[in-house]
Every structure is written in C-alpha cells, then in structure tokens.
Amino acid sequence: MITDEDTPEDGNEEDGGFDGYPTKEFFINMLTKDIDLIPAIIDLVDNSVDGARRTRESDESNFEAFQVSLELDPDQFRIKDNCGGIPLDRARQYAFRFGRPKDADFESGSIGQFGVGMKRALFKLGTEFRITSTSNEARFQIEVDVENWSDPDQNWNFEPDELEERGFDSEETGTEILVRELRDEVSSYFGQERFRNRLRDELKSRHMRTMQKGFSIRLDGQPLEPRWPELLQSEEISCAFKKEDIVRGDSEIEKTFYVGLGDSTEAEDAGWYLFCNDREILGADKSEQTGWGYDGRIPRFHSEYNHFRGFLFLETEDGEALPWNTTKTGVEAGSRFFHGLREEMIQLMDPVISFLRAVAKEDEEESPGADAIEDAELAELPDLDIDGNQEFRAPNPNVERRPDKAHIRYSKPLQKFEEVKEELGVQTKKEVGEKTFDFYYRLTCD
Amino acid sequence: MCPSYRDVDFSLRPAKAVARKVVMEAVRTLVRGPGIDIRSYQYLGLGGIHFVDFRMVHREFGIDNMTSFEKDRDHKSRFRFNRPYGCVDLIFQRSHEGLATVSWSSPTILWLDYDGMIDKDKLNDVSTFLASAPSGSLLFVTLNVRPEVDPTRLALGEEEVKEKALTQFKRRVGAENVPSDVDPEELIKDQPSVAYRILDEHVSTKIEDLNGSRSDDSQRRFDQLIHLSYSDDADMLLWGGVLSDKEEVEDLASCPFEEMEFYSPGNEPEDIVVPSLTKRERRWLRSQLPSPAGEGVDQDLIQERDVERFERIYRFFPEFIEARI
C-alpha cells in the first residue's frame, strides 16, 4: 500500500510557514460525523443501484436481473451485488478519491453522483475493509487498514492489492465490500433487532421504486418486499393525478403527482412523499417545505389531516437538475425548481385539505364526507382508475348544485376527442359532451 | 359643503355600476379573440343576494357554468330563492375555502368583488387563481381602500397613530407580504397605492415561484388590464388582468386589450368619477359626443369639470329609471 509519492504532510515549516494540510484523522472524523449509520449503509446500496443503472440494457424501466445483499454481523459487515462492478477508470480517477473532480464524466440519472458516499460509509463502519470489484474489463481488490492509511507518512492514494485486466462475463461482474474491525457502536447496533427493522423499513421506502422495477435487496438472507402506496377511490372519491414533462434548457424531467386520501390510522404515514429518480427523498413530510403552514392556504399539519397522501415522482437523465441536497436525504430548499414544485403541491393539496376540514366539522347524523371515506376502497397507485390528468374529487356538502341539472365533468385522451368532435361536426368541448350524452340517451332511455 | 343637488344618489352606487361595466368590457374584449370560446368559460364570483354580475355575464355571454361563493350559511334558503338562473351553483363557503373546491378544468373568469380591505386571505385567493386557472383566464379584484386609521386622529399623536396603522396592517396582510419600505403615513393618506403595491408584488412573486417548475414553453404570465379607483360611499380599488401560458399566448394575442376603454396597465390608478348631471343635461351632452362636448357652455349651467368627467364615462354611464310595473 505504501508508495513513493510525496506526502502532502511535508509542510512549509522550513520556510517559517504553517502546515495547512488537514490530517487524515481530521478528515475521517469530519467526513463520518455528519452521517448516521443507516444513511451510510443506504449510500452503499445506492452505489449498487447506480451500478445497475449504468449496466442495464436500453430498456430503461427494468432492474430485474440485479440484486444486492447485505449481511450484518457483530464482527463484520458485507455487501455484495451483481451490478456491474466499479469500472477501472472510475476506480482510478475518483472512486477512491474524495469529492468528484469537475471533469468527471457526467453520469446520466446517477443518484450517487457526489462521490463521497462509499468512502464515508466505509470509514463510518469500521477500520478494515476489502473491496473486490469485477467489471467487464477488470477485476481488482483493495484492502485497507485505516490505521495504516491514516499514518501521516502515507499519501492519500489507495493502491490495489490485486489487479487483473482482462474481459469478464457479465454474470461474473459485481462488487463485494467487506468491513471488519467494526467500530464499537456499529457492532452494538448490528446486534439489535430494532436497528435491523429500521434499516429494513428505510431501505423499503427509499428504494421502493427500484424494487418495484425488479431490483432485489436482501438483508441477512431475507428479501425485502416492495409495496406500492395506496389511495382511496370510489364513485364519489378519486385522487388527483398530474403528469407532465418539464423541458427547461437541455434537461427534461418527468413529473408525476398522485394526491388523495390514504388509510388514516397512522398520522406518521400522512404527508408528502418525494421521489427523485426512484429514490425517496422526503417521506411523510408535514413541514413547511411541502406547503404545510407556509402561507396560510394550507394550515400546519393536524391529526384532522391524517388521511392526506401526496406523492411526487421526478425522473430524469440529468441528475443534477433534481432539487435534492448533497446527502440525498432532503431537498435543496433554496432551489427555484423546488419553489415551483411547492406551489404545485399546495395547489393540489388544497382541495383535499378543504375536504378533510369539512369532514372534521361534520356531525354524527349527517356526515356525507365521512361516509364517502368509509365506502371507498384502497388501491395501489398503478391500479387506480386514472385516465389522464384529473382533479381531486370528493363530496362537498357546501355546494348547492343547479337544482335540476347534473354537471358532468371528465377528461378523455385528446386524440379520441378530436375524432369524435369531427364526427359530430361541432366546435366546442361542451357540444361534444352534450351531443354524446344526448345520443346515448336517445338510444337507450328515450 | 356643496348643495345637495350636486350630489349623486349614493344608494344607487353609480360609480360601482360604471366599474361593473368596465369588467364586462374586458370580457367583451376577450371574446373578440378568434381562439376564444367564451361558452367554455366558467364564471366565479361573490354574487351576494343580488347576483348582479352573474346576471350580466349570463345574459351577455351565455356562460352557463357559474358559481357564487356565499359566506352566510344561516340563510341558505334565501340565497337559493334569489338564484337568478338555474345554472348558478352556490357554494356556502368563503372564497378562500370555496376556491379550493371548484373545478379548474375550464378557463375561468373570477371576480373577487370584496367589500373589505386587503388581507392575507384575499392574497391567498389570488395565489389560488394564479396556480390553478388555465391560460386565458381573467381575474378581477375589488378592494376597499379607506385609510388604515382615521386620519383625523393624526392630529392627536402622529407617531403613535402611524405605528398603530403599520402594526395593524402587517397583522392583517401578513408581515412577509409588506415590503420594508412601506411608509406608515401612506397607509393613512394613500391606502390605495399601498394596497396596489402589495397586490402587484404578490402577483409577481407568485408567478415567479410557479414558473420555477414549469417548462420553458409554458411559462406563465399575468398582464394587468385594469387599475381604477372609484368611490360611492367608500373608496374602492378595481384591479384586474389576464393570465396566460407562453405556448397559448397566440389565442390571446389577437384580443385588442390595449384598445379597450379604461385599459390601465400602469401603477397609477385611473379615477372614475361620476358627475352629477341631470338627465336633460346628459342628453344634451350626449347629443354632441363623441366630438368635444359642451363647447361654449355657460359655466353656470354645467361645469367644465363635469363635462370632462362625463365625456370619459358616457358610454358606461348608468341610467336609472323608476318604472311603474
């Protein structure tokens, strides 16, 4: 591991200057201080997902062939995946450096783009680690004993102990990381069931989308089951749905909203969920960030609103355009893009909150809102009855409709609408609606 | 104190009648755009018990998708009874609750004809419109702009009174919505201009926020069309404009808003004043309009000032008659 390169610790003491280089200890401490154990482990899983994204065929939506398995033991941590390994040039250029050099090849859709994840996670876990990577063109293995590496006489590089540059079959590719000499608190956490449960839950929500697309995650031999969130629907209640492509400059971001009512009993499940490229960035958020108590349109969260669920999925090849912070645990609050999204969240949330507020005021005898909720059924997001963008619908007891008329509102695909409009020989949407209704009426009821 | 025959009968609110016609004129101008299908629009407003604007809109434009917000829940049957047409939905909620529950799938004409002064709820109503309404929608807002605090009290303790005015104002409007350079004296001496600034600033900020997550092609804008002040028994401000998204601006481009009577996109309001003239005097002046009217008129007969005022609004002048039915 020792090389001959000059060490940065050779300060300018001889010139009377002060050595400005940080010590490695300081660096390691700072690096590991601001991340907790669970996010650190999740960072490693992120890298696997990244690898899978890099390696998979052009069929973008599938992760079926890929998997990662985690083993947590009191004396060792192991993560192993089949996600293509770490390409040699990445390893050389920056997988083993800190931060990412500006000229690094921009990685489409990558969630691990900030470069610090793996190193930080490993330093957090323990002091001896071994990384084995097999990619299409090379296999290498690096063993690090952090104590030795921290020695100020050593430089900041890592050198592989084994390196084989030749072609490997795809089935052989993947990465395995083993950490020994676990830090005391890590060892103790690994012995706790409660810790495992929390890790499992976090992995499930943060990688919900990737798992739904076929990616497999195992924890101590047990596969994690993906689950879609659910919303209520019925004749009287339907969720809001809004899907749009945002094109700004060179980036294209697909934005999808589902907003409606879920199962109430847990207040902790209520709120906004934000996914950036399949990774959950905000879960059950009830803060000002997502509009609650921000400007008076939406009040601060209250148990009256336990039914509220809002889901926002953002997908793009241009990972940099997404409004997330460096640790991928939250949003970049100052981002203009996020301000716009918050406005949209407020606009979509408003009718649902209004409805729930009205329900809270209903009395026992007359409760059309509460009844409608009782009668509605939960359905997973992909199974919802949705036909294009639509507004939230629920009974509003404060509305007095025109006495003798029913007001029918619905959306239909534009293509079909144009065809019917032409057939009928009319000009406006209203006429299309009226004439198609009259046509059916004459056919059946008249 | 002027002689009473110089006063207008305030109970008829003639200045309000003119303001109402200005709103109709804006809608009429919208209709002139060839891409605009006015029958597909919905009309939202605060009809009260008389529903005057609802009647006008339905009669003139045939819009039959209309909703009135009514906060008085204790006399629902009276409002139901006075509903002018079957096509008017009533929502017994204040506008800031009701606006969240209407459908925004149709282009919308929303007239928030408030009686009260500017406050947070009203600003939120404007936000809801800007965020929810489709391109081609129109928004009008009427506000009471009387002085924040009775000006005669200024004499009693200027600093204190000004402080009070500012605190009260901030509380009502939300401190975050009040620019730091608002002069408390203005709140007492020139409330309309402060109210306008708050409104204008609020719209710009909201539009900018909204555009943060919109495509380059569908960037929103709001163009002010009307900014008027008028007064019957209270000082009022009428403000309004049109909302458009970049890719749909074609439809609106051919609406001749700039040629519209009372087009007022600027920061200073145009003042509507209804001169006190008898029916005979008006008939005489009208017979000469639109050429300059009242030339060489004896100043004892009709004041030049009133002639000018009449010229400005003669097409919108409300004629009230009593008829035996």
CSV table of N, CA, C and O in Angstrom, one decimal, chain A residues 126-233:
chain,number,residue,atom,x,y,z
A,126,GLY,N,-16.1,0.8,9.9
A,126,GLY,CA,-15.0,0.2,10.6
A,126,GLY,C,-13.7,0.6,10.1
A,126,GLY,O,-13.5,1.6,9.4
A,127,THR,N,-12.7,-0.2,10.5
A,127,THR,CA,-11.3,0.3,10.2
A,127,THR,C,-10.5,-0.7,9.3
A,127,THR,O,-9.4,-0.5,9.0
A,128,GLU,N,-11.2,-1.8,8.9
A,128,GLU,CA,-10.5,-2.6,7.9
A,128,GLU,C,-11.5,-2.9,6.9
A,128,GLU,O,-12.6,-3.5,7.2
A,129,PHE,N,-11.2,-2.6,5.6
A,129,PHE,CA,-12.1,-3.1,4.6
A,129,PHE,C,-11.4,-3.6,3.4
A,129,PHE,O,-10.3,-3.3,3.1
A,130,ARG,N,-12.2,-4.4,2.7
A,130,ARG,CA,-11.7,-5.1,1.5
A,130,ARG,C,-12.8,-4.9,0.4
A,130,ARG,O,-13.9,-5.3,0.6
A,131,ILE,N,-12.4,-4.3,-0.7
A,131,ILE,CA,-13.3,-4.1,-1.8
A,131,ILE,C,-12.8,-5.0,-3.0
A,131,ILE,O,-11.7,-4.9,-3.4
A,132,THR,N,-13.7,-5.8,-3.4
A,132,THR,CA,-13.4,-6.6,-4.6
A,132,THR,C,-14.4,-6.2,-5.7
A,132,THR,O,-15.6,-6.3,-5.5
A,133,SER,N,-13.9,-5.9,-6.9
A,133,SER,CA,-14.8,-5.4,-7.9
A,133,SER,C,-14.4,-6.2,-9.2
A,133,SER,O,-13.3,-6.3,-9.6
A,134,THR,N,-15.5,-6.7,-9.9
A,134,THR,CA,-15.3,-7.3,-11.2
A,134,THR,C,-16.2,-6.6,-12.2
A,134,THR,O,-17.4,-6.6,-12.0
A,135,SER,N,-15.5,-5.9,-13.1
A,135,SER,CA,-16.3,-5.3,-14.2
A,135,SER,C,-16.0,-6.0,-15.5
A,135,SER,O,-15.3,-6.9,-15.5
A,136,ASN,N,-16.6,-5.5,-16.6
A,136,ASN,CA,-16.3,-6.2,-17.9
A,136,ASN,C,-14.9,-6.2,-18.3
A,136,ASN,O,-14.5,-7.1,-19.0
A,137,GLU,N,-14.1,-5.3,-17.8
A,137,GLU,CA,-12.7,-5.2,-18.3
A,137,GLU,C,-11.7,-5.5,-17.2
A,137,GLU,O,-10.5,-5.6,-17.5
A,138,ALA,N,-12.1,-5.6,-16.0
A,138,ALA,CA,-11.0,-5.8,-15.0
A,138,ALA,C,-11.6,-6.3,-13.7
A,138,ALA,O,-12.7,-6.0,-13.3
A,139,ARG,N,-10.7,-7.0,-12.9
A,139,ARG,CA,-11.1,-7.3,-11.5
A,139,ARG,C,-10.0,-6.7,-10.7
A,139,ARG,O,-8.8,-6.8,-11.0
A,140,PHE,N,-10.4,-6.1,-9.6
A,140,PHE,CA,-9.3,-5.6,-8.7
A,140,PHE,C,-9.8,-5.8,-7.2
A,140,PHE,O,-11.0,-6.0,-7.0
A,141,GLN,N,-8.8,-5.8,-6.3
A,141,GLN,CA,-9.1,-6.0,-4.9
A,141,GLN,C,-8.3,-5.0,-4.1
A,141,GLN,O,-7.1,-4.9,-4.4
A,142,ILE,N,-8.9,-4.3,-3.2
A,142,ILE,CA,-8.2,-3.3,-2.4
A,142,ILE,C,-8.4,-3.7,-1.0
A,142,ILE,O,-9.5,-3.9,-0.5
A,143,GLU,N,-7.3,-3.7,-0.2
A,143,GLU,CA,-7.5,-4.0,1.2
A,143,GLU,C,-7.0,-2.8,1.9
A,143,GLU,O,-5.9,-2.3,1.6
A,144,VAL,N,-7.8,-2.2,2.8
A,144,VAL,CA,-7.3,-1.0,3.6
A,144,VAL,C,-7.4,-1.3,5.1
A,144,VAL,O,-8.4,-1.8,5.6
A,145,ASP,N,-6.3,-0.9,5.7
A,145,ASP,CA,-6.3,-0.9,7.1
A,145,ASP,C,-6.2,0.6,7.5
A,145,ASP,O,-5.2,1.2,7.3
A,146,VAL,N,-7.3,1.1,7.9
A,146,VAL,CA,-7.4,2.6,8.1
A,146,VAL,C,-6.3,3.1,9.0
A,146,VAL,O,-5.8,4.2,8.8
A,147,GLU,N,-5.9,2.4,10.0
A,147,GLU,CA,-4.9,2.9,10.9
A,147,GLU,C,-3.6,3.1,10.1
A,147,GLU,O,-3.0,4.1,10.3
A,148,ASN,N,-3.3,2.1,9.3
A,148,ASN,CA,-2.1,2.3,8.5
A,148,ASN,C,-2.2,3.5,7.5
A,148,ASN,O,-1.3,4.3,7.4
A,149,TRP,N,-3.4,3.6,6.9
A,149,TRP,CA,-3.6,4.6,5.9
A,149,TRP,C,-3.6,6.0,6.5
A,149,TRP,O,-3.2,7.0,5.9
A,150,SER,N,-4.0,6.1,7.8
A,150,SER,CA,-4.0,7.3,8.5
A,150,SER,C,-2.6,7.9,8.8
A,150,SER,O,-2.5,9.1,9.1
A,151,ASP,N,-1.7,7.0,8.8
A,151,ASP,CA,-0.3,7.4,9.1
A,151,ASP,C,0.1,8.6,8.3
A,151,ASP,O,0.0,8.5,7.1
A,152,PRO,N,0.5,9.7,8.9
A,152,PRO,CA,0.8,10.9,8.1
A,152,PRO,C,1.9,10.7,7.1
A,152,PRO,O,2.0,11.4,6.1
A,153,ASP,N,2.7,9.6,7.2
A,153,ASP,CA,3.7,9.4,6.2
A,153,ASP,C,3.2,8.8,4.9
A,153,ASP,O,3.8,8.8,3.9
A,154,GLN,N,2.0,8.3,5.0
A,154,GLN,CA,1.4,7.7,3.8
A,154,GLN,C,0.7,8.8,3.0
A,154,GLN,O,0.2,9.8,3.6
A,155,ASN,N,0.6,8.6,1.7
A,155,ASN,CA,-0.1,9.6,0.9
A,155,ASN,C,-1.6,9.3,1.0
A,155,ASN,O,-2.1,8.5,1.7
A,156,TRP,N,-2.4,10.0,0.1
A,156,TRP,CA,-3.8,9.9,0.1
A,156,TRP,C,-4.4,8.9,-0.9
A,156,TRP,O,-5.5,8.8,-1.1
A,157,ASN,N,-3.5,8.2,-1.5
A,157,ASN,CA,-4.0,7.2,-2.5
A,157,ASN,C,-4.3,5.9,-1.9
A,157,ASN,O,-3.8,5.6,-0.8
A,158,PHE,N,-5.0,5.1,-2.6
A,158,PHE,CA,-5.2,3.7,-2.3
A,158,PHE,C,-4.6,2.9,-3.5
A,158,PHE,O,-4.8,3.3,-4.6
A,159,GLU,N,-4.0,1.8,-3.2
A,159,GLU,CA,-3.4,1.0,-4.3
A,159,GLU,C,-4.1,-0.4,-4.2
A,159,GLU,O,-4.2,-0.9,-3.1
A,160,PRO,N,-4.4,-0.9,-5.4
A,160,PRO,CA,-5.0,-2.2,-5.3
A,160,PRO,C,-4.0,-3.3,-5.0
A,160,PRO,O,-2.8,-3.2,-5.4
A,161,ASP,N,-4.4,-4.3,-4.3
A,161,ASP,CA,-3.5,-5.5,-4.0
A,161,ASP,C,-3.5,-6.5,-5.1
A,161,ASP,O,-2.5,-7.2,-5.3
A,162,GLU,N,-4.6,-6.5,-5.8
A,162,GLU,CA,-4.7,-7.4,-7.0
A,162,GLU,C,-5.3,-6.7,-8.1
A,162,GLU,O,-6.2,-5.9,-7.9
A,163,LEU,N,-4.8,-6.9,-9.3
A,163,LEU,CA,-5.4,-6.3,-10.4
A,163,LEU,C,-5.3,-7.2,-11.6
A,163,LEU,O,-4.2,-7.6,-12.0
A,164,GLU,N,-6.4,-7.5,-12.2
A,164,GLU,CA,-6.4,-8.4,-13.4
A,164,GLU,C,-7.1,-7.6,-14.5
A,164,GLU,O,-8.3,-7.4,-14.4
A,165,GLU,N,-6.4,-7.3,-15.5
A,165,GLU,CA,-7.1,-6.6,-16.6
A,165,GLU,C,-7.4,-7.6,-17.8
A,165,GLU,O,-6.5,-7.9,-18.6
A,166,ARG,N,-8.6,-8.0,-17.8
A,166,ARG,CA,-9.0,-8.9,-18.9
A,166,ARG,C,-10.5,-8.8,-19.0
A,166,ARG,O,-11.2,-8.2,-18.1
A,167,GLY,N,-11.1,-9.5,-20.0
A,167,GLY,CA,-12.5,-9.5,-20.2
A,167,GLY,C,-13.2,-10.4,-19.2
A,167,GLY,O,-12.6,-11.5,-18.9
A,168,PHE,N,-14.3,-10.0,-18.6
A,168,PHE,CA,-15.1,-10.9,-17.8
A,168,PHE,C,-16.5,-11.0,-18.3
A,168,PHE,O,-17.1,-10.0,-18.8
A,169,ASP,N,-17.2,-12.1,-18.1
A,169,ASP,CA,-18.6,-12.3,-18.5
A,169,ASP,C,-19.4,-11.4,-17.6
A,169,ASP,O,-19.1,-11.2,-16.4
A,170,SER,N,-20.6,-11.0,-18.2
A,170,SER,CA,-21.5,-10.2,-17.3
A,170,SER,C,-21.9,-10.9,-16.0
A,170,SER,O,-22.1,-10.3,-15.0
A,171,GLU,N,-22.1,-12.2,-16.1
A,171,GLU,CA,-22.5,-12.9,-14.9
A,171,GLU,C,-21.5,-12.8,-13.8
A,171,GLU,O,-21.9,-13.0,-12.6
A,172,GLU,N,-20.3,-12.6,-14.2
A,172,GLU,CA,-19.2,-12.6,-13.1
A,172,GLU,C,-19.1,-11.2,-12.5
A,172,GLU,O,-18.4,-11.0,-11.5
A,173,THR,N,-19.7,-10.2,-13.1
A,173,THR,CA,-19.5,-8.8,-12.7
A,173,THR,C,-20.2,-8.5,-11.4
A,173,THR,O,-21.3,-9.0,-11.1
A,174,GLY,N,-19.6,-7.6,-10.6
A,174,GLY,CA,-20.3,-7.2,-9.4
A,174,GLY,C,-19.2,-6.6,-8.4
A,174,GLY,O,-18.1,-6.6,-8.7
A,175,THR,N,-19.7,-6.2,-7.3
A,175,THR,CA,-18.8,-5.6,-6.3
A,175,THR,C,-19.1,-6.3,-4.9
A,175,THR,O,-20.3,-6.6,-4.6
A,176,GLU,N,-18.1,-6.6,-4.2
A,176,GLU,CA,-18.3,-7.0,-2.8
A,176,GLU,C,-17.4,-6.2,-1.9
A,176,GLU,O,-16.2,-5.9,-2.2
A,177,ILE,N,-18.0,-5.8,-0.8
A,177,ILE,CA,-17.3,-5.0,0.2
A,177,ILE,C,-17.5,-5.7,1.5
A,177,ILE,O,-18.6,-6.0,2.0
A,178,LEU,N,-16.3,-5.8,2.1
A,178,LEU,CA,-16.3,-6.5,3.4
A,178,LEU,C,-15.7,-5.5,4.4
A,178,LEU,O,-14.6,-4.9,4.1
A,179,VAL,N,-16.3,-5.3,5.6
A,179,VAL,CA,-15.7,-4.4,6.6
A,179,VAL,C,-15.5,-5.2,7.9
A,179,VAL,O,-16.5,-5.8,8.4
A,180,ARG,N,-14.3,-5.1,8.4
A,180,ARG,CA,-14.0,-5.8,9.7
A,180,ARG,C,-13.5,-4.8,10.7
A,180,ARG,O,-13.4,-3.6,10.3
A,181,GLU,N,-13.3,-5.2,11.8
A,181,GLU,CA,-12.9,-4.3,12.9
A,181,GLU,C,-13.9,-3.2,12.9
A,181,GLU,O,-13.6,-2.0,12.8
A,182,LEU,N,-15.2,-3.6,13.1
A,182,LEU,CA,-16.3,-2.6,13.1
A,182,LEU,C,-16.1,-1.7,14.4
A,182,LEU,O,-15.6,-2.1,15.4
A,183,ARG,N,-16.5,-0.5,14.2
A,183,ARG,CA,-16.5,0.5,15.3
A,183,ARG,C,-17.5,-0.1,16.4
A,183,ARG,O,-18.5,-0.7,16.1
A,184,ASP,N,-17.2,0.3,17.6
A,184,ASP,CA,-18.0,-0.3,18.7
A,184,ASP,C,-19.5,-0.1,18.6
A,184,ASP,O,-20.2,-1.0,18.7
A,185,GLU,N,-19.8,1.2,18.3
A,185,GLU,CA,-21.3,1.4,18.3
A,185,GLU,C,-21.9,0.7,17.1
A,185,GLU,O,-23.1,0.2,17.2
A,186,VAL,N,-21.2,0.5,16.0
A,186,VAL,CA,-21.7,-0.2,14.9
A,186,VAL,C,-22.0,-1.7,15.2
A,186,VAL,O,-23.1,-2.2,15.0
A,187,SER,N,-21.0,-2.3,15.9
A,187,SER,CA,-21.1,-3.6,16.3
A,187,SER,C,-22.4,-3.8,17.2
A,187,SER,O,-23.1,-4.8,17.1
A,188,SER,N,-22.5,-2.9,18.1
A,188,SER,CA,-23.7,-3.0,19.0
A,188,SER,C,-25.0,-2.8,18.3
A,188,SER,O,-25.9,-3.6,18.5
A,189,TYR,N,-25.1,-1.9,17.3
A,189,TYR,CA,-26.3,-1.7,16.6
A,189,TYR,C,-26.6,-3.0,15.8
A,189,TYR,O,-27.8,-3.4,15.7
A,190,PHE,N,-25.6,-3.6,15.2
A,190,PHE,CA,-25.8,-4.8,14.4
A,190,PHE,C,-26.4,-5.9,15.2
A,190,PHE,O,-27.0,-6.8,14.7
A,191,GLY,N,-26.2,-5.9,16.5
A,191,GLY,CA,-26.8,-6.9,17.4
A,191,GLY,C,-28.3,-6.6,17.7
A,191,GLY,O,-29.0,-7.5,18.3
A,192,GLN,N,-28.8,-5.5,17.4
A,192,GLN,CA,-30.2,-5.1,17.8
A,192,GLN,C,-31.2,-5.3,16.7
A,192,GLN,O,-31.1,-4.9,15.6
A,193,GLU,N,-32.3,-6.0,17.1
A,193,GLU,CA,-33.4,-6.3,16.1
A,193,GLU,C,-34.0,-5.0,15.7
A,193,GLU,O,-34.4,-4.8,14.5
A,194,ARG,N,-34.1,-4.0,16.6
A,194,ARG,CA,-34.8,-2.8,16.3
A,194,ARG,C,-34.1,-2.0,15.2
A,194,ARG,O,-34.7,-1.4,14.4
A,195,PHE,N,-32.7,-2.1,15.3
A,195,PHE,CA,-31.9,-1.4,14.3
A,195,PHE,C,-32.2,-2.0,12.9
A,195,PHE,O,-32.4,-1.3,11.9
A,196,ARG,N,-32.2,-3.4,12.9
A,196,ARG,CA,-32.5,-4.1,11.6
A,196,ARG,C,-33.8,-3.7,11.0
A,196,ARG,O,-33.9,-3.5,9.8
A,197,ASN,N,-34.8,-3.6,11.9
A,197,ASN,CA,-36.1,-3.3,11.4
A,197,ASN,C,-36.2,-1.9,10.8
A,197,ASN,O,-36.8,-1.7,9.8
A,198,ARG,N,-35.5,-1.0,11.5
A,198,ARG,CA,-35.5,0.4,11.0
A,198,ARG,C,-34.8,0.4,9.6
A,198,ARG,O,-35.2,1.1,8.7
A,199,LEU,N,-33.6,-0.3,9.5
A,199,LEU,CA,-32.9,-0.3,8.3
A,199,LEU,C,-33.8,-0.9,7.2
A,199,LEU,O,-33.8,-0.4,6.1
A,200,ARG,N,-34.4,-2.0,7.5
A,200,ARG,CA,-35.3,-2.6,6.5
A,200,ARG,C,-36.4,-1.7,6.0
A,200,ARG,O,-36.6,-1.5,4.8
A,201,ASP,N,-37.0,-1.0,7.0
A,201,ASP,CA,-38.1,0.0,6.6
A,201,ASP,C,-37.6,1.1,5.7
A,201,ASP,O,-38.2,1.5,4.7
A,202,GLU,N,-36.4,1.6,6.1
A,202,GLU,CA,-35.8,2.7,5.4
A,202,GLU,C,-35.5,2.3,4.0
A,202,GLU,O,-35.7,3.0,3.0
A,203,LEU,N,-34.9,1.1,3.9
A,203,LEU,CA,-34.5,0.6,2.5
A,203,LEU,C,-35.7,0.4,1.7
A,203,LEU,O,-35.7,0.8,0.5
A,204,LYS,N,-36.8,-0.1,2.3
A,204,LYS,CA,-38.0,-0.3,1.6
A,204,LYS,C,-38.6,1.0,1.0
A,204,LYS,O,-39.1,1.0,-0.1
A,205,SER,N,-38.6,2.0,1.9
A,205,SER,CA,-39.2,3.2,1.3
A,205,SER,C,-38.3,3.9,0.4
A,205,SER,O,-38.7,4.4,-0.7
A,206,ARG,N,-37.0,4.0,0.7
A,206,ARG,CA,-36.1,4.7,-0.2
A,206,ARG,C,-35.9,4.1,-1.5
A,206,ARG,O,-35.7,4.8,-2.5
A,207,HIS,N,-36.0,2.8,-1.6
A,207,HIS,CA,-35.8,2.1,-2.9
A,207,HIS,C,-37.0,1.4,-3.3
A,207,HIS,O,-37.0,0.5,-4.1
A,208,MET,N,-38.2,1.9,-2.9
A,208,MET,CA,-39.4,1.3,-3.2
A,208,MET,C,-39.6,1.2,-4.8
A,208,MET,O,-39.9,0.2,-5.3
A,209,ARG,N,-39.3,2.3,-5.4
A,209,ARG,CA,-39.5,2.3,-6.9
A,209,ARG,C,-38.5,1.3,-7.6
A,209,ARG,O,-38.9,0.6,-8.5
A,210,THR,N,-37.3,1.4,-7.2
A,210,THR,CA,-36.3,0.5,-7.9
A,210,THR,C,-36.7,-1.0,-7.6
A,210,THR,O,-36.6,-1.8,-8.6
A,211,MET,N,-37.2,-1.3,-6.4
A,211,MET,CA,-37.6,-2.7,-6.2
A,211,MET,C,-38.8,-3.0,-7.0
A,211,MET,O,-38.9,-4.2,-7.5
A,212,GLN,N,-39.7,-2.1,-7.1
A,212,GLN,CA,-40.9,-2.4,-7.9
A,212,GLN,C,-40.5,-2.7,-9.4
A,212,GLN,O,-41.2,-3.4,-10.1
A,213,LYS,N,-39.4,-2.1,-9.8
A,213,LYS,CA,-38.9,-2.3,-11.1
A,213,LYS,C,-38.0,-3.5,-11.2
A,213,LYS,O,-37.4,-3.7,-12.2
A,214,GLY,N,-38.0,-4.3,-10.2
A,214,GLY,CA,-37.3,-5.6,-10.3
A,214,GLY,C,-36.1,-5.8,-9.5
A,214,GLY,O,-35.5,-6.9,-9.4
A,215,PHE,N,-35.5,-4.7,-8.9
A,215,PHE,CA,-34.3,-4.8,-8.2
A,215,PHE,C,-34.5,-5.5,-6.9
A,215,PHE,O,-35.5,-5.3,-6.2
A,216,SER,N,-33.6,-6.4,-6.6
A,216,SER,CA,-33.8,-7.2,-5.4
A,216,SER,C,-32.8,-6.9,-4.3
A,216,SER,O,-31.6,-6.8,-4.5
A,217,ILE,N,-33.3,-6.7,-3.1
A,217,ILE,CA,-32.5,-6.3,-1.9
A,217,ILE,C,-32.7,-7.4,-0.9
A,217,ILE,O,-33.9,-7.6,-0.5
A,218,ARG,N,-31.6,-8.0,-0.4
A,218,ARG,CA,-31.8,-8.9,0.7
A,218,ARG,C,-31.0,-8.4,1.9
A,218,ARG,O,-29.9,-7.9,1.8
A,219,LEU,N,-31.6,-8.6,3.1
A,219,LEU,CA,-31.0,-8.3,4.3
A,219,LEU,C,-30.9,-9.5,5.2
A,219,LEU,O,-31.9,-10.1,5.5
A,220,ASP,N,-29.6,-9.9,5.4
A,220,ASP,CA,-29.4,-11.2,6.2
A,220,ASP,C,-30.2,-12.3,5.6
A,220,ASP,O,-30.8,-13.1,6.3
A,221,GLY,N,-30.1,-12.4,4.3
A,221,GLY,CA,-30.7,-13.6,3.6
A,221,GLY,C,-32.2,-13.4,3.3
A,221,GLY,O,-32.7,-14.1,2.5
A,222,GLN,N,-32.8,-12.4,3.9
A,222,GLN,CA,-34.3,-12.2,3.6
A,222,GLN,C,-34.5,-11.1,2.6
A,222,GLN,O,-34.1,-10.0,2.8
A,223,PRO,N,-35.2,-11.5,1.5
A,223,PRO,CA,-35.5,-10.5,0.5
A,223,PRO,C,-36.5,-9.4,1.1
A,223,PRO,O,-37.5,-9.8,1.8
A,224,LEU,N,-36.3,-8.2,0.7
A,224,LEU,CA,-37.3,-7.1,1.1
A,224,LEU,C,-38.4,-7.1,0.1
A,224,LEU,O,-38.2,-7.2,-1.1
A,225,GLU,N,-39.7,-7.0,0.6
A,225,GLU,CA,-40.8,-7.0,-0.3
A,225,GLU,C,-41.2,-5.5,-0.6
A,225,GLU,O,-41.4,-4.7,0.3
A,226,PRO,N,-41.3,-5.2,-1.9
A,226,PRO,CA,-41.7,-3.9,-2.3
A,226,PRO,C,-43.2,-3.7,-2.1
A,226,PRO,O,-43.9,-4.7,-2.2
A,227,ARG,N,-43.6,-2.5,-1.8
A,227,ARG,CA,-45.0,-2.3,-1.8
A,227,ARG,C,-45.3,-0.9,-2.3
A,227,ARG,O,-44.6,0.0,-2.1
A,228,TRP,N,-46.3,-0.9,-3.1
A,228,TRP,CA,-46.8,0.4,-3.6
A,228,TRP,C,-47.7,1.1,-2.6
A,228,TRP,O,-48.4,0.5,-1.8
A,229,PRO,N,-47.6,2.4,-2.5
A,229,PRO,CA,-48.6,3.1,-1.7
A,229,PRO,C,-50.0,3.0,-2.2
A,229,PRO,O,-50.1,2.7,-3.4
A,230,GLU,N,-50.9,3.2,-1.4
A,230,GLU,CA,-52.3,3.1,-1.8
A,230,GLU,C,-53.1,4.3,-1.5
A,230,GLU,O,-52.9,5.1,-0.6
A,231,LEU,N,-54.2,4.6,-2.4
A,231,LEU,CA,-55.1,5.7,-2.2
A,231,LEU,C,-56.5,5.2,-2.3
A,231,LEU,O,-56.8,4.2,-2.9
A,232,LEU,N,-57.4,5.9,-1.6
A,232,LEU,CA,-58.8,5.6,-1.7
A,232,LEU,C,-59.5,6.0,-3.0
A,232,LEU,O,-59.2,7.0,-3.5
A,233,GLN,N,-60.3,5.1,-3.4
A,233,GLN,CA,-61.2,5.5,-4.6
A,233,GLN,C,-62.5,4.9,-4.5
A,233,GLN,O,-62.7,3.8,-3.9
